[in-house]
Amino acid sequence: MAEAWNATVRPGDTVYHLGDFALSRDAAAIERAFRRLNGRKILIVGNHDRRGRRLPWAEQHEGIREISVEGRHLVLCHYPLRSWARAFRGSLHLFGHTHGRLPGTTQSCDVGVDVWGYRPVSLSAVIDAMALSDTRPEELRTA
């Protein structure tokens, strides 16, 4: 997976990892793998990140993190949300946790590596995937 990561991420890129970085019990192996990965790495903490929190992340965030990238408002969380801030204004929600078992919508997407060929995914690829969905977020559906 490190090779796939580094083929996708340049050293100056910023990567938001939406939790559950590593499940290994070998802390030294996790740290060696982490240090081999390109980019500035930011963790949105997941439910299996006890060991991963000790790594030298550029930043770590609990719960929900809102950011703006390329003019898009993003709501990042390890867990999928049914409703999120600014959804009515086109805000996008990116999540992990479900390993591809929960389909996305026109404004939400599972960005876990097991959904994307075991490599990080670019925002443009995520937006392209959302454009293929015909499912609107629940909050935006009319009765």
mmCIF file of N, CA and C in Angstrom:
data_model
loop_
_atom_site.group_PDB
_atom_site.id
_atom_site.type_symbol
_atom_site.label_atom_id
_atom_site.label_comp_id
_atom_site.label_asym_id
_atom_site.label_seq_id
_atom_site.Cartn_x
_atom_site.Cartn_y
_atom_site.Cartn_z
ATOM 1 N N MET A 1 0.814 -1.200 0.000
ATOM 2 C CA MET A 1 0.000 0.000 0.000
ATOM 3 C C MET A 1 0.857 1.263 0.000
ATOM 4 N N ALA A 2 2.045 1.195 0.599
ATOM 5 C CA ALA A 2 2.907 2.386 0.618
ATOM 6 C C ALA A 2 3.293 2.794 -0.793
ATOM 7 N N GLU A 3 3.542 1.831 -1.659
ATOM 8 C CA GLU A 3 3.899 2.145 -3.044
ATOM 9 C C GLU A 3 2.729 2.817 -3.758
ATOM 10 N N ALA A 4 1.523 2.312 -3.541
ATOM 11 C CA ALA A 4 0.336 2.914 -4.160
ATOM 12 C C ALA A 4 0.120 4.332 -3.619
ATOM 13 N N TRP A 5 0.325 4.515 -2.327
ATOM 14 C CA TRP A 5 0.211 5.843 -1.714
ATOM 15 C C TRP A 5 1.181 6.802 -2.381
ATOM 16 N N ASN A 6 2.455 6.411 -2.426
ATOM 17 C CA ASN A 6 3.489 7.307 -2.942
ATOM 18 C C ASN A 6 3.402 7.528 -4.447
ATOM 19 N N ALA A 7 2.757 6.622 -5.152
ATOM 20 C CA ALA A 7 2.519 6.837 -6.581
ATOM 21 C C ALA A 7 1.421 7.876 -6.797
ATOM 22 N N THR A 8 0.604 8.099 -5.787
ATOM 23 C CA THR A 8 -0.524 9.028 -5.859
ATOM 24 C C THR A 8 -0.214 10.367 -5.208
ATOM 25 N N VAL A 9 0.511 10.341 -4.106
ATOM 26 C CA VAL A 9 0.752 11.523 -3.279
ATOM 27 C C VAL A 9 2.179 12.019 -3.476
ATOM 28 N N ARG A 10 2.302 13.295 -3.839
ATOM 29 C CA ARG A 10 3.633 13.920 -3.950
ATOM 30 C C ARG A 10 4.076 14.409 -2.569
ATOM 31 N N PRO A 11 5.383 14.606 -2.378
ATOM 32 C CA PRO A 11 5.862 15.030 -1.057
ATOM 33 C C PRO A 11 5.193 16.299 -0.525
ATOM 34 N N GLY A 12 4.832 17.257 -1.350
ATOM 35 C CA GLY A 12 4.220 18.495 -0.885
ATOM 36 C C GLY A 12 2.709 18.459 -0.749
ATOM 37 N N ASP A 13 2.063 17.367 -1.096
ATOM 38 C CA ASP A 13 0.607 17.250 -1.007
ATOM 39 C C ASP A 13 0.149 17.130 0.445
ATOM 40 N N THR A 14 -1.096 17.521 0.688
ATOM 41 C CA THR A 14 -1.727 17.309 1.990
ATOM 42 C C THR A 14 -2.748 16.191 1.849
ATOM 43 N N VAL A 15 -2.679 15.241 2.775
ATOM 44 C CA VAL A 15 -3.591 14.097 2.779
ATOM 45 C C VAL A 15 -4.378 14.115 4.085
ATOM 46 N N TYR A 16 -5.696 14.090 3.959
ATOM 47 C CA TYR A 16 -6.565 13.926 5.118
ATOM 48 C C TYR A 16 -6.909 12.455 5.205
ATOM 49 N N HIS A 17 -6.474 11.807 6.273
ATOM 50 C CA HIS A 17 -6.777 10.385 6.477
ATOM 51 C C HIS A 17 -7.964 10.319 7.421
ATOM 52 N N LEU A 18 -9.054 9.702 6.965
ATOM 53 C CA LEU A 18 -10.293 9.731 7.743
ATOM 54 C C LEU A 18 -10.427 8.533 8.675
ATOM 55 N N GLY A 19 -9.335 8.218 9.322
ATOM 56 C CA GLY A 19 -9.365 7.283 10.437
ATOM 57 C C GLY A 19 -9.023 5.853 10.104
ATOM 58 N N ASP A 20 -8.702 5.126 11.184
ATOM 59 C CA ASP A 20 -8.305 3.723 11.123
ATOM 60 C C ASP A 20 -7.078 3.548 10.239
ATOM 61 N N PHE A 21 -6.011 4.239 10.612
ATOM 62 C CA PHE A 21 -4.787 4.206 9.817
ATOM 63 C C PHE A 21 -4.159 2.818 9.783
ATOM 64 N N ALA A 22 -4.039 2.155 10.929
ATOM 65 C CA ALA A 22 -3.383 0.845 10.958
ATOM 66 C C ALA A 22 -3.953 -0.001 12.087
ATOM 67 N N LEU A 23 -4.087 -1.294 11.830
ATOM 68 C CA LEU A 23 -4.625 -2.201 12.843
ATOM 69 C C LEU A 23 -3.555 -3.120 13.429
ATOM 70 N N SER A 24 -2.342 -3.030 12.953
ATOM 71 C CA SER A 24 -1.256 -3.893 13.428
ATOM 72 C C SER A 24 -0.972 -3.646 14.902
ATOM 73 N N ARG A 25 -0.504 -4.679 15.579
ATOM 74 C CA ARG A 25 -0.101 -4.544 16.981
ATOM 75 C C ARG A 25 1.358 -4.118 17.097
ATOM 76 N N ASP A 26 2.074 -4.112 15.985
ATOM 77 C CA ASP A 26 3.500 -3.792 15.982
ATOM 78 C C ASP A 26 3.685 -2.291 15.761
ATOM 79 N N ALA A 27 3.830 -1.538 16.854
ATOM 80 C CA ALA A 27 3.927 -0.083 16.787
ATOM 81 C C ALA A 27 5.133 0.368 15.970
ATOM 82 N N ALA A 28 6.240 -0.332 16.065
ATOM 83 C CA ALA A 28 7.443 0.053 15.315
ATOM 84 C C ALA A 28 7.212 -0.111 13.816
ATOM 85 N N ALA A 29 6.528 -1.169 13.410
ATOM 86 C CA ALA A 29 6.234 -1.386 11.991
ATOM 87 C C ALA A 29 5.280 -0.320 11.464
ATOM 88 N N ILE A 30 4.305 0.059 12.275
ATOM 89 C CA ILE A 30 3.364 1.109 11.877
ATOM 90 C C ILE A 30 4.122 2.419 11.664
ATOM 91 N N GLU A 31 5.025 2.751 12.576
ATOM 92 C CA GLU A 31 5.768 4.006 12.446
ATOM 93 C C GLU A 31 6.695 3.977 11.236
ATOM 94 N N ARG A 32 7.356 2.858 10.975
ATOM 95 C CA ARG A 32 8.217 2.757 9.783
ATOM 96 C C ARG A 32 7.401 2.967 8.518
ATOM 97 N N ALA A 33 6.232 2.338 8.448
ATOM 98 C CA ALA A 33 5.366 2.489 7.273
ATOM 99 C C ALA A 33 4.911 3.936 7.130
ATOM 100 N N PHE A 34 4.505 4.547 8.220
ATOM 101 C CA PHE A 34 4.026 5.928 8.207
ATOM 102 C C PHE A 34 5.099 6.870 7.671
ATOM 103 N N ARG A 35 6.311 6.714 8.128
ATOM 104 C CA ARG A 35 7.405 7.614 7.729
ATOM 105 C C ARG A 35 7.779 7.461 6.257
ATOM 106 N N ARG A 36 7.433 6.342 5.645
ATOM 107 C CA ARG A 36 7.709 6.140 4.221
ATOM 108 C C ARG A 36 6.704 6.846 3.327
ATOM 109 N N LEU A 37 5.578 7.284 3.873
ATOM 110 C CA LEU A 37 4.494 7.848 3.074
ATOM 111 C C LEU A 37 4.736 9.316 2.751
ATOM 112 N N ASN A 38 4.556 9.668 1.485
ATOM 113 C CA ASN A 38 4.671 11.062 1.042
ATOM 114 C C ASN A 38 3.560 11.915 1.636
ATOM 115 N N GLY A 39 3.815 13.216 1.669
ATOM 116 C CA GLY A 39 2.774 14.184 1.981
ATOM 117 C C GLY A 39 2.730 14.631 3.428
ATOM 118 N N ARG A 40 1.982 15.693 3.602
ATOM 119 C CA ARG A 40 1.660 16.225 4.927
ATOM 120 C C ARG A 40 0.388 15.508 5.352
ATOM 121 N N LYS A 41 0.467 14.720 6.396
ATOM 122 C CA LYS A 41 -0.614 13.818 6.757
ATOM 123 C C LYS A 41 -1.404 14.348 7.954
ATOM 124 N N ILE A 42 -2.720 14.446 7.768
ATOM 125 C CA ILE A 42 -3.624 14.938 8.806
ATOM 126 C C ILE A 42 -4.626 13.832 9.116
ATOM 127 N N LEU A 43 -4.785 13.532 10.393
ATOM 128 C CA LEU A 43 -5.672 12.455 10.824
ATOM 129 C C LEU A 43 -6.991 12.998 11.361
ATOM 130 N N ILE A 44 -8.083 12.468 10.838
ATOM 131 C CA ILE A 44 -9.397 12.617 11.446
ATOM 132 C C ILE A 44 -9.596 11.286 12.171
ATOM 133 N N VAL A 45 -9.585 11.300 13.476
ATOM 134 C CA VAL A 45 -9.480 10.086 14.274
ATOM 135 C C VAL A 45 -10.657 9.140 14.037
ATOM 136 N N GLY A 46 -10.316 7.864 13.846
ATOM 137 C CA GLY A 46 -11.309 6.809 13.691
ATOM 138 C C GLY A 46 -11.372 5.939 14.938
ATOM 139 N N ASN A 47 -12.263 4.970 14.924
ATOM 140 C CA ASN A 47 -12.467 4.130 16.100
ATOM 141 C C ASN A 47 -11.340 3.116 16.338
ATOM 142 N N HIS A 48 -10.420 2.942 15.406
ATOM 143 C CA HIS A 48 -9.299 2.008 15.593
ATOM 144 C C HIS A 48 -7.957 2.736 15.568
ATOM 145 N N ASP A 49 -7.896 3.932 16.057
ATOM 146 C CA ASP A 49 -6.670 4.722 15.962
ATOM 147 C C ASP A 49 -5.906 4.875 17.273
ATOM 148 N N ARG A 50 -6.041 3.954 18.206
ATOM 149 C CA ARG A 50 -5.294 4.079 19.451
ATOM 150 C C ARG A 50 -3.789 4.144 19.199
ATOM 151 N N ARG A 51 -3.247 3.182 18.478
ATOM 152 C CA ARG A 51 -1.811 3.179 18.184
ATOM 153 C C ARG A 51 -1.445 4.262 17.172
ATOM 154 N N GLY A 52 -2.293 4.484 16.201
ATOM 155 C CA GLY A 52 -2.019 5.459 15.151
ATOM 156 C C GLY A 52 -1.932 6.883 15.644
ATOM 157 N N ARG A 53 -2.522 7.183 16.771
ATOM 158 C CA ARG A 53 -2.493 8.550 17.303
ATOM 159 C C ARG A 53 -1.107 8.937 17.780
ATOM 160 N N ARG A 54 -0.249 7.972 18.029
ATOM 161 C CA ARG A 54 1.116 8.252 18.498
ATOM 162 C C ARG A 54 2.049 8.636 17.354
ATOM 163 N N LEU A 55 1.595 8.522 16.142
ATOM 164 C CA LEU A 55 2.434 8.835 14.977
ATOM 165 C C LEU A 55 2.594 10.338 14.818
ATOM 166 N N PRO A 56 3.627 10.774 14.111
ATOM 167 C CA PRO A 56 3.868 12.217 13.966
ATOM 168 C C PRO A 56 3.009 12.877 12.877
ATOM 169 N N TRP A 57 1.703 12.848 13.060
ATOM 170 C CA TRP A 57 0.780 13.510 12.150
ATOM 171 C C TRP A 57 1.022 15.018 12.183
ATOM 172 N N ALA A 58 0.821 15.693 11.085
ATOM 173 C CA ALA A 58 0.908 17.149 11.059
ATOM 174 C C ALA A 58 -0.184 17.749 11.939
ATOM 175 N N GLU A 59 -1.359 17.114 11.926
ATOM 176 C CA GLU A 59 -2.499 17.529 12.755
ATOM 177 C C GLU A 59 -3.325 16.286 13.057
ATOM 178 N N GLN A 60 -4.079 16.343 14.167
ATOM 179 C CA GLN A 60 -5.064 15.319 14.498
ATOM 180 C C GLN A 60 -6.342 16.022 14.941
ATOM 181 N N HIS A 61 -7.485 15.468 14.503
ATOM 182 C CA HIS A 61 -8.778 16.070 14.841
ATOM 183 C C HIS A 61 -9.760 14.977 15.251
ATOM 184 N N GLU A 62 -10.487 15.239 16.309
ATOM 185 C CA GLU A 62 -11.560 14.353 16.767
ATOM 186 C C GLU A 62 -12.858 14.754 16.096
ATOM 187 N N GLY A 63 -13.701 13.805 15.819
ATOM 188 C CA GLY A 63 -15.042 14.106 15.334
ATOM 189 C C GLY A 63 -15.072 14.674 13.934
ATOM 190 N N ILE A 64 -15.666 15.845 13.779
ATOM 191 C CA ILE A 64 -15.906 16.447 12.471
ATOM 192 C C ILE A 64 -14.916 17.590 12.243
ATOM 193 N N ARG A 65 -14.394 17.656 11.037
ATOM 194 C CA ARG A 65 -13.486 18.745 10.639
ATOM 195 C C ARG A 65 -14.050 19.367 9.370
ATOM 196 N N GLU A 66 -14.234 20.669 9.366
ATOM 197 C CA GLU A 66 -14.705 21.380 8.185
ATOM 198 C C GLU A 66 -13.537 22.137 7.578
ATOM 199 N N ILE A 67 -13.353 21.990 6.263
ATOM 200 C CA ILE A 67 -12.271 22.668 5.561
ATOM 201 C C ILE A 67 -12.786 23.169 4.216
ATOM 202 N N SER A 68 -11.993 23.993 3.573
ATOM 203 C CA SER A 68 -12.287 24.438 2.213
ATOM 204 C C SER A 68 -11.092 24.060 1.343
ATOM 205 N N VAL A 69 -11.356 23.364 0.247
ATOM 206 C CA VAL A 69 -10.319 22.938 -0.691
ATOM 207 C C VAL A 69 -10.809 23.242 -2.098
ATOM 208 N N GLU A 70 -9.985 23.929 -2.848
ATOM 209 C CA GLU A 70 -10.318 24.255 -4.241
ATOM 210 C C GLU A 70 -11.701 24.891 -4.353
ATOM 211 N N GLY A 71 -12.029 25.750 -3.392
ATOM 212 C CA GLY A 71 -13.301 26.453 -3.413
ATOM 213 C C GLY A 71 -14.499 25.631 -2.978
ATOM 214 N N ARG A 72 -14.268 24.403 -2.493
ATOM 215 C CA ARG A 72 -15.375 23.539 -2.041
ATOM 216 C C ARG A 72 -15.346 23.421 -0.530
ATOM 217 N N HIS A 73 -16.518 23.535 0.093
ATOM 218 C CA HIS A 73 -16.632 23.315 1.526
ATOM 219 C C HIS A 73 -16.770 21.809 1.746
ATOM 220 N N LEU A 74 -15.894 21.259 2.599
ATOM 221 C CA LEU A 74 -15.899 19.826 2.878
ATOM 222 C C LEU A 74 -16.120 19.580 4.364
ATOM 223 N N VAL A 75 -16.940 18.591 4.650
ATOM 224 C CA VAL A 75 -17.156 18.138 6.013
ATOM 225 C C VAL A 75 -16.546 16.743 6.094
ATOM 226 N N LEU A 76 -15.485 16.617 6.889
ATOM 227 C CA LEU A 76 -14.741 15.362 7.000
ATOM 228 C C LEU A 76 -15.048 14.708 8.339
ATOM 229 N N CYS A 77 -15.326 13.412 8.303
ATOM 230 C CA CYS A 77 -15.596 12.660 9.524
ATOM 231 C C CYS A 77 -15.276 11.197 9.254
ATOM 232 N N HIS A 78 -14.774 10.498 10.242
ATOM 233 C CA HIS A 78 -14.549 9.063 10.076
ATOM 234 C C HIS A 78 -15.873 8.363 9.757
ATOM 235 N N TYR A 79 -16.930 8.784 10.417
ATOM 236 C CA TYR A 79 -18.242 8.149 10.267
ATOM 237 C C TYR A 79 -19.101 8.864 9.229
ATOM 238 N N PRO A 80 -19.926 8.130 8.502
ATOM 239 C CA PRO A 80 -20.860 8.774 7.577
ATOM 240 C C PRO A 80 -21.962 9.499 8.353
ATOM 241 N N LEU A 81 -22.374 10.638 7.827
ATOM 242 C CA LEU A 81 -23.416 11.444 8.463
ATOM 243 C C LEU A 81 -24.648 11.477 7.570
ATOM 244 N N ARG A 82 -25.810 11.529 8.166
ATOM 245 C CA ARG A 82 -27.046 11.675 7.390
ATOM 246 C C ARG A 82 -27.309 13.127 7.053
ATOM 247 N N SER A 83 -26.758 14.032 7.843
ATOM 248 C CA SER A 83 -26.933 15.463 7.652
ATOM 249 C C SER A 83 -25.637 16.137 8.079
ATOM 250 N N TRP A 84 -25.259 17.212 7.406
ATOM 251 C CA TRP A 84 -24.021 17.913 7.753
ATOM 252 C C TRP A 84 -24.145 19.392 7.435
ATOM 253 N N ALA A 85 -23.230 20.156 7.998
ATOM 254 C CA ALA A 85 -23.236 21.609 7.852
ATOM 255 C C ALA A 85 -23.178 22.025 6.388
ATOM 256 N N ARG A 86 -24.015 22.974 6.036
ATOM 257 C CA ARG A 86 -24.053 23.605 4.715
ATOM 258 C C ARG A 86 -24.403 22.643 3.575
ATOM 259 N N ALA A 87 -25.035 21.537 3.866
ATOM 260 C CA ALA A 87 -25.454 20.613 2.799
ATOM 261 C C ALA A 87 -26.365 21.316 1.800
ATOM 262 N N PHE A 88 -27.225 22.222 2.297
ATOM 263 C CA PHE A 88 -28.127 22.944 1.411
ATOM 264 C C PHE A 88 -27.396 23.936 0.514
ATOM 265 N N ARG A 89 -26.153 24.216 0.839
ATOM 266 C CA ARG A 89 -25.347 25.129 0.024
ATOM 267 C C ARG A 89 -24.293 24.388 -0.791
ATOM 268 N N GLY A 90 -24.455 23.080 -0.921
ATOM 269 C CA GLY A 90 -23.544 22.307 -1.761
ATOM 270 C C GLY A 90 -22.336 21.726 -1.066
ATOM 271 N N SER A 91 -22.275 21.807 0.253
ATOM 272 C CA SER A 91 -21.160 21.240 1.001
ATOM 273 C C SER A 91 -21.079 19.732 0.757
ATOM 274 N N LEU A 92 -19.859 19.217 0.696
ATOM 275 C CA LEU A 92 -19.632 17.793 0.466
ATOM 276 C C LEU A 92 -19.181 17.124 1.754
ATOM 277 N N HIS A 93 -19.617 15.892 1.946
ATOM 278 C CA HIS A 93 -19.248 15.113 3.135
ATOM 279 C C HIS A 93 -18.425 13.901 2.707
ATOM 280 N N LEU A 94 -17.215 13.787 3.266
ATOM 281 C CA LEU A 94 -16.342 12.653 2.986
ATOM 282 C C LEU A 94 -16.178 11.851 4.267
ATOM 283 N N PHE A 95 -16.227 10.523 4.126
ATOM 284 C CA PHE A 95 -16.183 9.655 5.301
ATOM 285 C C PHE A 95 -15.414 8.381 4.991
ATOM 286 N N GLY A 96 -15.169 7.619 6.032
ATOM 287 C CA GLY A 96 -14.533 6.303 5.922
ATOM 288 C C GLY A 96 -15.408 5.293 6.636
ATOM 289 N N HIS A 97 -14.811 4.481 7.487
ATOM 290 C CA HIS A 97 -15.462 3.569 8.415
ATOM 291 C C HIS A 97 -16.242 2.415 7.785
ATOM 292 N N THR A 98 -16.956 2.609 6.718
ATOM 293 C CA THR A 98 -17.898 1.580 6.245
ATOM 294 C C THR A 98 -17.314 0.616 5.210
ATOM 295 N N HIS A 99 -16.088 0.824 4.766
ATOM 296 C CA HIS A 99 -15.405 -0.096 3.841
ATOM 297 C C HIS A 99 -16.225 -0.363 2.582
ATOM 298 N N GLY A 100 -16.871 0.665 2.071
ATOM 299 C CA GLY A 100 -17.624 0.544 0.828
ATOM 300 C C GLY A 100 -19.004 -0.054 0.970
ATOM 301 N N ARG A 101 -19.439 -0.354 2.176
ATOM 302 C CA ARG A 101 -20.756 -0.982 2.366
ATOM 303 C C ARG A 101 -21.908 0.011 2.357
ATOM 304 N N LEU A 102 -21.598 1.295 2.463
ATOM 305 C CA LEU A 102 -22.649 2.315 2.478
ATOM 306 C C LEU A 102 -22.478 3.195 1.249
ATOM 307 N N PRO A 103 -23.431 3.180 0.351
ATOM 308 C CA PRO A 103 -23.270 3.970 -0.878
ATOM 309 C C PRO A 103 -23.280 5.469 -0.588
ATOM 310 N N GLY A 104 -22.569 6.196 -1.403
ATOM 311 C CA GLY A 104 -22.550 7.639 -1.290
ATOM 312 C C GLY A 104 -23.761 8.261 -1.955
ATOM 313 N N THR A 105 -23.726 9.582 -2.018
ATOM 314 C CA THR A 105 -24.807 10.344 -2.642
ATOM 315 C C THR A 105 -24.174 11.374 -3.578
ATOM 316 N N THR A 106 -24.997 12.272 -4.066
ATOM 317 C CA THR A 106 -24.474 13.347 -4.906
ATOM 318 C C THR A 106 -23.584 14.303 -4.131
ATOM 319 N N GLN A 107 -23.592 14.201 -2.778
ATOM 320 C CA GLN A 107 -22.791 15.104 -1.953
ATOM 321 C C GLN A 107 -22.019 14.397 -0.847
ATOM 322 N N SER A 108 -22.007 13.066 -0.840
ATOM 323 C CA SER A 108 -21.248 12.348 0.187
ATOM 324 C C SER A 108 -20.561 11.148 -0.452
ATOM 325 N N CYS A 109 -19.401 10.780 0.115
ATOM 326 C CA CYS A 109 -18.627 9.717 -0.508
ATOM 327 C C CYS A 109 -17.722 9.029 0.518
ATOM 328 N N ASP A 110 -17.651 7.712 0.440
ATOM 329 C CA ASP A 110 -16.714 6.917 1.223
ATOM 330 C C ASP A 110 -15.354 7.028 0.545
ATOM 331 N N VAL A 111 -14.389 7.607 1.227
ATOM 332 C CA VAL A 111 -13.064 7.794 0.651
ATOM 333 C C VAL A 111 -12.038 6.831 1.235
ATOM 334 N N GLY A 112 -12.505 5.762 1.866
ATOM 335 C CA GLY A 112 -11.600 4.762 2.403
ATOM 336 C C GLY A 112 -10.796 4.088 1.296
ATOM 337 N N VAL A 113 -9.552 3.730 1.603
ATOM 338 C CA VAL A 113 -8.679 3.155 0.576
ATOM 339 C C VAL A 113 -9.210 1.848 0.018
ATOM 340 N N ASP A 114 -9.993 1.117 0.800
ATOM 341 C CA ASP A 114 -10.517 -0.150 0.295
ATOM 342 C C ASP A 114 -11.597 0.061 -0.767
ATOM 343 N N VAL A 115 -12.063 1.273 -0.927
ATOM 344 C CA VAL A 115 -13.014 1.619 -1.985
ATOM 345 C C VAL A 115 -12.280 2.116 -3.232
ATOM 346 N N TRP A 116 -11.060 2.614 -3.056
ATOM 347 C CA TRP A 116 -10.328 3.315 -4.114
ATOM 348 C C TRP A 116 -9.017 2.624 -4.493
ATOM 349 N N GLY A 117 -8.999 1.298 -4.530
ATOM 350 C CA GLY A 117 -7.810 0.583 -4.986
ATOM 351 C C GLY A 117 -6.641 0.685 -4.027
ATOM 352 N N TYR A 118 -6.925 0.828 -2.752
ATOM 353 C CA TYR A 118 -5.895 0.878 -1.705
ATOM 354 C C TYR A 118 -4.866 1.972 -1.926
ATOM 355 N N ARG A 119 -5.387 3.154 -2.280
ATOM 356 C CA ARG A 119 -4.554 4.349 -2.426
ATOM 357 C C ARG A 119 -5.410 5.556 -2.089
ATOM 358 N N PRO A 120 -4.774 6.655 -1.702
ATOM 359 C CA PRO A 120 -5.556 7.881 -1.470
ATOM 360 C C PRO A 120 -6.239 8.322 -2.770
ATOM 361 N N VAL A 121 -7.311 9.050 -2.617
ATOM 362 C CA VAL A 121 -8.082 9.509 -3.769
ATOM 363 C C VAL A 121 -8.089 11.034 -3.792
ATOM 364 N N SER A 122 -8.017 11.598 -4.987
ATOM 365 C CA SER A 122 -8.033 13.055 -5.130
ATOM 366 C C SER A 122 -9.447 13.595 -4.988
ATOM 367 N N LEU A 123 -9.542 14.854 -4.631
ATOM 368 C CA LEU A 123 -10.850 15.495 -4.525
ATOM 369 C C LEU A 123 -11.564 15.471 -5.868
ATOM 370 N N SER A 124 -10.853 15.682 -6.958
ATOM 371 C CA SER A 124 -11.513 15.680 -8.275
ATOM 372 C C SER A 124 -12.114 14.315 -8.587
ATOM 373 N N ALA A 125 -11.446 13.228 -8.222
ATOM 374 C CA ALA A 125 -12.005 11.887 -8.453
ATOM 375 C C ALA A 125 -13.243 11.657 -7.590
ATOM 376 N N VAL A 126 -13.220 12.169 -6.372
ATOM 377 C CA VAL A 126 -14.382 12.052 -5.485
ATOM 378 C C VAL A 126 -15.567 12.818 -6.067
ATOM 379 N N ILE A 127 -15.327 14.024 -6.535
ATOM 380 C CA ILE A 127 -16.401 14.826 -7.133
ATOM 381 C C ILE A 127 -16.952 14.138 -8.379
ATOM 382 N N ASP A 128 -16.084 13.549 -9.181
ATOM 383 C CA ASP A 128 -16.545 12.798 -10.360
ATOM 384 C C ASP A 128 -17.431 11.625 -9.948
ATOM 385 N N ALA A 129 -17.057 10.914 -8.895
ATOM 386 C CA ALA A 129 -17.864 9.783 -8.423
ATOM 387 C C ALA A 129 -19.224 10.251 -7.920
ATOM 388 N N MET A 130 -19.257 11.366 -7.207
ATOM 389 C CA MET A 130 -20.522 11.901 -6.716
ATOM 390 C C MET A 130 -21.434 12.296 -7.875
ATOM 391 N N ALA A 131 -20.844 12.799 -8.945
ATOM 392 C CA ALA A 131 -21.637 13.215 -10.105
ATOM 393 C C ALA A 131 -22.336 12.027 -10.755
ATOM 394 N N LEU A 132 -21.825 10.830 -10.551
ATOM 395 C CA LEU A 132 -22.441 9.629 -11.127
ATOM 396 C C LEU A 132 -23.605 9.109 -10.292
ATOM 397 N N SER A 133 -23.722 9.592 -9.072
ATOM 398 C CA SER A 133 -24.797 9.131 -8.189
ATOM 399 C C SER A 133 -26.117 9.799 -8.572
ATOM 400 N N ASP A 134 -27.198 9.065 -8.392
ATOM 401 C CA ASP A 134 -28.525 9.654 -8.589
ATOM 402 C C ASP A 134 -29.262 9.774 -7.250
ATOM 403 N N THR A 135 -28.516 9.628 -6.157
ATOM 404 C CA THR A 135 -29.104 9.682 -4.825
ATOM 405 C C THR A 135 -28.732 10.989 -4.136
ATOM 406 N N ARG A 136 -29.743 11.771 -3.806
ATOM 407 C CA ARG A 136 -29.512 13.015 -3.067
ATOM 408 C C ARG A 136 -29.394 12.701 -1.579
ATOM 409 N N PRO A 137 -28.687 13.521 -0.818
ATOM 410 C CA PRO A 137 -28.633 13.333 0.640
ATOM 411 C C PRO A 137 -30.036 13.382 1.228
ATOM 412 N N GLU A 138 -30.257 12.591 2.266
ATOM 413 C CA GLU A 138 -31.589 12.504 2.870
ATOM 414 C C GLU A 138 -32.168 13.858 3.239
ATOM 415 N N GLU A 139 -31.346 14.706 3.814
ATOM 416 C CA GLU A 139 -31.816 16.010 4.280
ATOM 417 C C GLU A 139 -32.348 16.866 3.146
ATOM 418 N N LEU A 140 -31.881 16.638 1.938
ATOM 419 C CA LEU A 140 -32.267 17.483 0.808
ATOM 420 C C LEU A 140 -33.432 16.911 0.001
ATOM 421 N N ARG A 141 -33.875 15.719 0.344
ATOM 422 C CA ARG A 141 -35.000 15.119 -0.379
ATOM 423 C C ARG A 141 -36.299 15.760 0.061
ATOM 424 N N THR A 142 -37.220 15.913 -0.888
ATOM 425 C CA THR A 142 -38.531 16.448 -0.549
ATOM 426 C C THR A 142 -39.501 15.300 -0.347
ATOM 427 N N ALA A 143 -40.488 15.534 0.463
ATOM 428 C CA ALA A 143 -41.466 14.473 0.789
ATOM 429 C C ALA A 143 -42.301 14.088 -0.390
#
